[in-house]
Short mmCIF file of C-alpha atoms and ligand atoms in Angstrom, two decimals:
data_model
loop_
_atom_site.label_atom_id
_atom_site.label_comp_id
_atom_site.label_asym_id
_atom_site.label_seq_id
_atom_site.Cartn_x
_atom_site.Cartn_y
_atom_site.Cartn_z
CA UNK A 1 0.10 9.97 -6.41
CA UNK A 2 0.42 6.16 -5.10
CA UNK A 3 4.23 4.60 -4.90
CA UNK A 4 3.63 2.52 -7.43
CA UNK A 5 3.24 5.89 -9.82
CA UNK A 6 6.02 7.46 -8.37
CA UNK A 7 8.27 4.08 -9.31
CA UNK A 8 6.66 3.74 -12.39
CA UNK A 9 7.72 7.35 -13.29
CA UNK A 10 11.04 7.14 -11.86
CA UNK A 11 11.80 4.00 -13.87
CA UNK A 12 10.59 5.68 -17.04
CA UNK A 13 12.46 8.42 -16.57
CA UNK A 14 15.76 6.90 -15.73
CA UNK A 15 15.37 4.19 -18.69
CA UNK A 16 15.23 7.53 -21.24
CA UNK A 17 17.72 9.69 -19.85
CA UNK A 18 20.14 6.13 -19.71
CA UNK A 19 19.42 5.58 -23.47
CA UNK A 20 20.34 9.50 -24.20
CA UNK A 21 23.39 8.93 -22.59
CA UNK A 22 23.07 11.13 -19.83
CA UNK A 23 23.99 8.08 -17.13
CA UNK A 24 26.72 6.41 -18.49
CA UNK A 25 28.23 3.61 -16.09
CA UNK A 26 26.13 3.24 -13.03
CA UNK A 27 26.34 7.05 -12.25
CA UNK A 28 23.54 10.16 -12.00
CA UNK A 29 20.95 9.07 -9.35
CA UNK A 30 17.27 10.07 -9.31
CA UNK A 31 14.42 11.44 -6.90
CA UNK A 32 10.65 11.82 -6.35
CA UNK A 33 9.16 13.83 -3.50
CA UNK A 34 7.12 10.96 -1.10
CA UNK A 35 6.09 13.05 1.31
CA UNK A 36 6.86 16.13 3.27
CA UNK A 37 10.06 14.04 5.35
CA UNK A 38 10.28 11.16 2.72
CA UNK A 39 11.78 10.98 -1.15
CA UNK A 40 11.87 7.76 -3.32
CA UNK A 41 15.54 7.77 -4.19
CA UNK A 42 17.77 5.21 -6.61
CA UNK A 43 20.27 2.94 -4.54
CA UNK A 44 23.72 3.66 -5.26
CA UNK A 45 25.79 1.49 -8.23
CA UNK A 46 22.82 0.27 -10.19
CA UNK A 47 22.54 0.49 -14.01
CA UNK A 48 20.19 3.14 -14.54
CA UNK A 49 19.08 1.71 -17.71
CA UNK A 50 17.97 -1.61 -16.15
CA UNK A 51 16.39 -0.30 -12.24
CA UNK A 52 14.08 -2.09 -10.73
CA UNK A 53 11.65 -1.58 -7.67
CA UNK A 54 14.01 -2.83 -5.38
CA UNK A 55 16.39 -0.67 -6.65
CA UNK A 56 14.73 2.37 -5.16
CA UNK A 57 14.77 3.80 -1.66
CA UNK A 58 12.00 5.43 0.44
CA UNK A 59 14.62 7.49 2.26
CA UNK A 60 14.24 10.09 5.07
CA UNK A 61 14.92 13.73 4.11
CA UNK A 62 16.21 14.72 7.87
CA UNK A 63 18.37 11.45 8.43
CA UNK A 64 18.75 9.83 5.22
CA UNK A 65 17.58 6.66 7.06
CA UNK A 66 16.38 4.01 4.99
CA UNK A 67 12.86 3.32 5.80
CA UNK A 68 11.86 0.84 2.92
CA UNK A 69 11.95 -0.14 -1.10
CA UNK A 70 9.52 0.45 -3.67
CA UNK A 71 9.73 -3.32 -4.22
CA UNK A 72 9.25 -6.36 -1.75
CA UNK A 73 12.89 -6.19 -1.01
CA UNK A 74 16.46 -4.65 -1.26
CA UNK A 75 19.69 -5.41 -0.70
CA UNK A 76 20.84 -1.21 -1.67
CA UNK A 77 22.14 1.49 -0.35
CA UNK A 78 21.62 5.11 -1.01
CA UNK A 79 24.68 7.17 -2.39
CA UNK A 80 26.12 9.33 -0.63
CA UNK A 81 24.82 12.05 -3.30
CA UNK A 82 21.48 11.43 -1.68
CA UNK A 83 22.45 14.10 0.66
CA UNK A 84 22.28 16.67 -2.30
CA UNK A 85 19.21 15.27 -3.10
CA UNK A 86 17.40 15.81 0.19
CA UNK A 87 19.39 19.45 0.70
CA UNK A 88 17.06 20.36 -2.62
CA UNK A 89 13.75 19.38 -0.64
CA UNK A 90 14.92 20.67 2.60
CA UNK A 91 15.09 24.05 0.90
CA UNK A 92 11.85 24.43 -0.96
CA UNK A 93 8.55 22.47 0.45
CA UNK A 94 7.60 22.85 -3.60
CA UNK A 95 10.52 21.10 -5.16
CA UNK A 96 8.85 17.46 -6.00
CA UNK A 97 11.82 15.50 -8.24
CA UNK A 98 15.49 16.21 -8.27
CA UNK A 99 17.21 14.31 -11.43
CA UNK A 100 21.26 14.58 -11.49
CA UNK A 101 23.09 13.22 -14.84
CA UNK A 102 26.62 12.85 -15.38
CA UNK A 103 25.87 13.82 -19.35
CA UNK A 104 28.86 15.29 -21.45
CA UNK A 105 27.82 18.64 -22.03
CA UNK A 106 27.38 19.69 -18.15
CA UNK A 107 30.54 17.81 -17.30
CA UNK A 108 32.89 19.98 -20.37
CA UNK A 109 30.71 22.96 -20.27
CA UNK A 110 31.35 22.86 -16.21
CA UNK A 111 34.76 22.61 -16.90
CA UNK A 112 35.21 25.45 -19.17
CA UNK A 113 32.95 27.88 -17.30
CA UNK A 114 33.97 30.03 -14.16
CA UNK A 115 31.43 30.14 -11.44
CA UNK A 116 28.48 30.19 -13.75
CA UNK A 117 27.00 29.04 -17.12
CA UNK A 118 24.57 32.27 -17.65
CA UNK A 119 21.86 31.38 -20.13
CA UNK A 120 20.72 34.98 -22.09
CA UNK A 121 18.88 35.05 -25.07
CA UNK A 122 17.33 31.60 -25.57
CA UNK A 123 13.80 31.17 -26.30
CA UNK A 124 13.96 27.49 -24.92
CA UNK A 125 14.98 28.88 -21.41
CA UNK A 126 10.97 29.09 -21.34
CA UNK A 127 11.19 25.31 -20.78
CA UNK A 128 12.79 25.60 -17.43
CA UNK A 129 10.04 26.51 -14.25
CA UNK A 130 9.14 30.21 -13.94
CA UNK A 131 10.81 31.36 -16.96
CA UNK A 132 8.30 33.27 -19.46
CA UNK A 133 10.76 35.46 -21.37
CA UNK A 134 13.99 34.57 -23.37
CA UNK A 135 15.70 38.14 -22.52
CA UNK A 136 15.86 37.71 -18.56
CA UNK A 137 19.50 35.67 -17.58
CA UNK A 138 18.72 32.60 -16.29
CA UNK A 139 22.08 31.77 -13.88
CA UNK A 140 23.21 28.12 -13.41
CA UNK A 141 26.02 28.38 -10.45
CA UNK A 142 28.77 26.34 -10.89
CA UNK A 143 31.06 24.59 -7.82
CA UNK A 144 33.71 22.60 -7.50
CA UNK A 145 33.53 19.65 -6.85
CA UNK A 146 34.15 17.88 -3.89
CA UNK A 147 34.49 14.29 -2.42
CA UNK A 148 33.04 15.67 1.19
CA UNK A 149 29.45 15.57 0.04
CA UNK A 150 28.15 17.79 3.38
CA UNK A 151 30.83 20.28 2.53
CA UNK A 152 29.34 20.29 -1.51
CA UNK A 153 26.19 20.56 -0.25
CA UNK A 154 27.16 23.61 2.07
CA UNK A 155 28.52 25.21 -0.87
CA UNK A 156 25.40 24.79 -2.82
CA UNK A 157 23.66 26.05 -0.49
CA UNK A 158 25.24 29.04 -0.63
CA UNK A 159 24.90 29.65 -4.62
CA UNK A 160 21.25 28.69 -4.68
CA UNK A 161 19.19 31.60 -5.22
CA UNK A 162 15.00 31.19 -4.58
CA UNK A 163 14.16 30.60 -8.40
CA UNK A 164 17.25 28.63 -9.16
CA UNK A 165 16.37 25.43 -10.74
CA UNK A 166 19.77 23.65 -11.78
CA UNK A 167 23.61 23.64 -10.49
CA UNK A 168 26.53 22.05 -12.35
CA UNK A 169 29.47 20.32 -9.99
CA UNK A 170 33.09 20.97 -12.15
CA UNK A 171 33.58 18.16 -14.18
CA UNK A 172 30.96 15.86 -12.21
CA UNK A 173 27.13 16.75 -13.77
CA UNK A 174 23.96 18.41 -13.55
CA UNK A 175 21.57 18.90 -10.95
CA UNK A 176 18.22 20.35 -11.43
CA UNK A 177 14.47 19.48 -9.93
CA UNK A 178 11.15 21.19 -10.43
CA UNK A 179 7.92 20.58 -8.79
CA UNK A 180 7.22 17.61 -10.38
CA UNK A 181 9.22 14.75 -12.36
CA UNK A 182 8.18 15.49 -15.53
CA UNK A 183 9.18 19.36 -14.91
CA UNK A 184 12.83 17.91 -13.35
CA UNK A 185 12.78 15.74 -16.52
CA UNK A 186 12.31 18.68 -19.11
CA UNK A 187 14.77 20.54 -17.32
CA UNK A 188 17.50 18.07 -18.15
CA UNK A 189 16.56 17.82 -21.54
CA UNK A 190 16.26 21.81 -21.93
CA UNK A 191 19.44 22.28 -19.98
CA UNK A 192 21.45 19.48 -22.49
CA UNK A 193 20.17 21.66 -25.59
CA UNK A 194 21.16 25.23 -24.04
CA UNK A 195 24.36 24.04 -22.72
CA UNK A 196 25.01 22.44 -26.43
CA UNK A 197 24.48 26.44 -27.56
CA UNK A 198 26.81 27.53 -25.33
CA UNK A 199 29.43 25.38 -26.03
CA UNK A 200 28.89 25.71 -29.49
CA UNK A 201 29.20 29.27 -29.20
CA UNK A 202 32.14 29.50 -27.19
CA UNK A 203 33.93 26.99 -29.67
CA UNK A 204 33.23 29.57 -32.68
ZN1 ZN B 1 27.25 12.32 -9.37
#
């Protein structure tokens, strides 16, 4: 796929998930899988409802160096989230888009769980990657969070388990990914309706 596809995508995608709500104020960042070293990446502080080319970042996934823009020009930075965000394609050579929101539900529901939201008897768990049946417990491990981004990320890293495909920071958001952005995409939207049922449920 060109990087005009990939920034065409990534625009959609952050342009929906903004209108849903699930980026309020600047925050949530997103990611698409360039290459095997590179990801296109949004620059930190920019209204996710109004990005532009410029405002995303071919970044590499070793250094975190900035090595260009999807536009003709940039004046942005990457967050330093974009650490979490290359940790995730570090990991698995198959993960292709990492999307993190800062939407309601994740940020109470991560509040109110202990060290995981465990997902058991939903049919739409068959939305997220490699799920095919609504009886096997899908885990999504929760950590605290923590303004030392490498430490956060070493504590991920720990949690993570091979078919993991989402993690909720306490009282920060969601991160999940999938192999491509459209999968990553689904996820979020998935995740926001199961995590709805949850906290439904645990408000009866
Ligand atoms: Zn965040």
């Amino acid at each position: 796929m060109s990087l005009d596809a990939h920034t065409a995508g990534l625009l959609a995608v952050a342009r929906t998930l903004h209108r849903r709500g699930a980026l309020p104020a600047t925050s949530g960042n997103l990611s698409v899988r360039l290459g095997p070293r590179t990801m296109l990446v949004t620059a930190s502080g920019r209204d996710k409802g109004a990005l532009v080319p410029d405002d995303l970042l071919v970044v590499d996934v070793d250094t975190q160096e900035v090595l260009g823009t999807a536009g003709a020009a940039t004046s942005g930075r990457p967050s330093a989230e974009t650490a979490l965000h290359a940790a995730l394609y570090r990991r698995d050579g198959a993960c292709g888009a990492v999307v993190h929101t800062h939407d309601a539900g994740s940020t109470v529901l991560s509040m109110a769980a202990d060290t995981a939201v465990v997902l058991d008897g939903y049919e739409l768990a068959k939305a997220l990657h490699g799920v095919t049946r609504h009886d096997v417990p899908v885990v999504v491990p929760v950590v605290d969070n923590d303004q030392d981004v490498p430490a956060l990320a070493d504590a991920v890293d720990r949690r993570l388990a091979a078919d993991s495909v989402a993690y909720l920071i306490r009282g920060h958001g969601l991160y999940t990914w999938g192999p491509t952005l459209t999968d990553a995409a689904r996820h979020v939207e998935a995740l926001g309706f199961l995590f709805d049922c949850e906290l439904r449920r645990r408000a009866r």
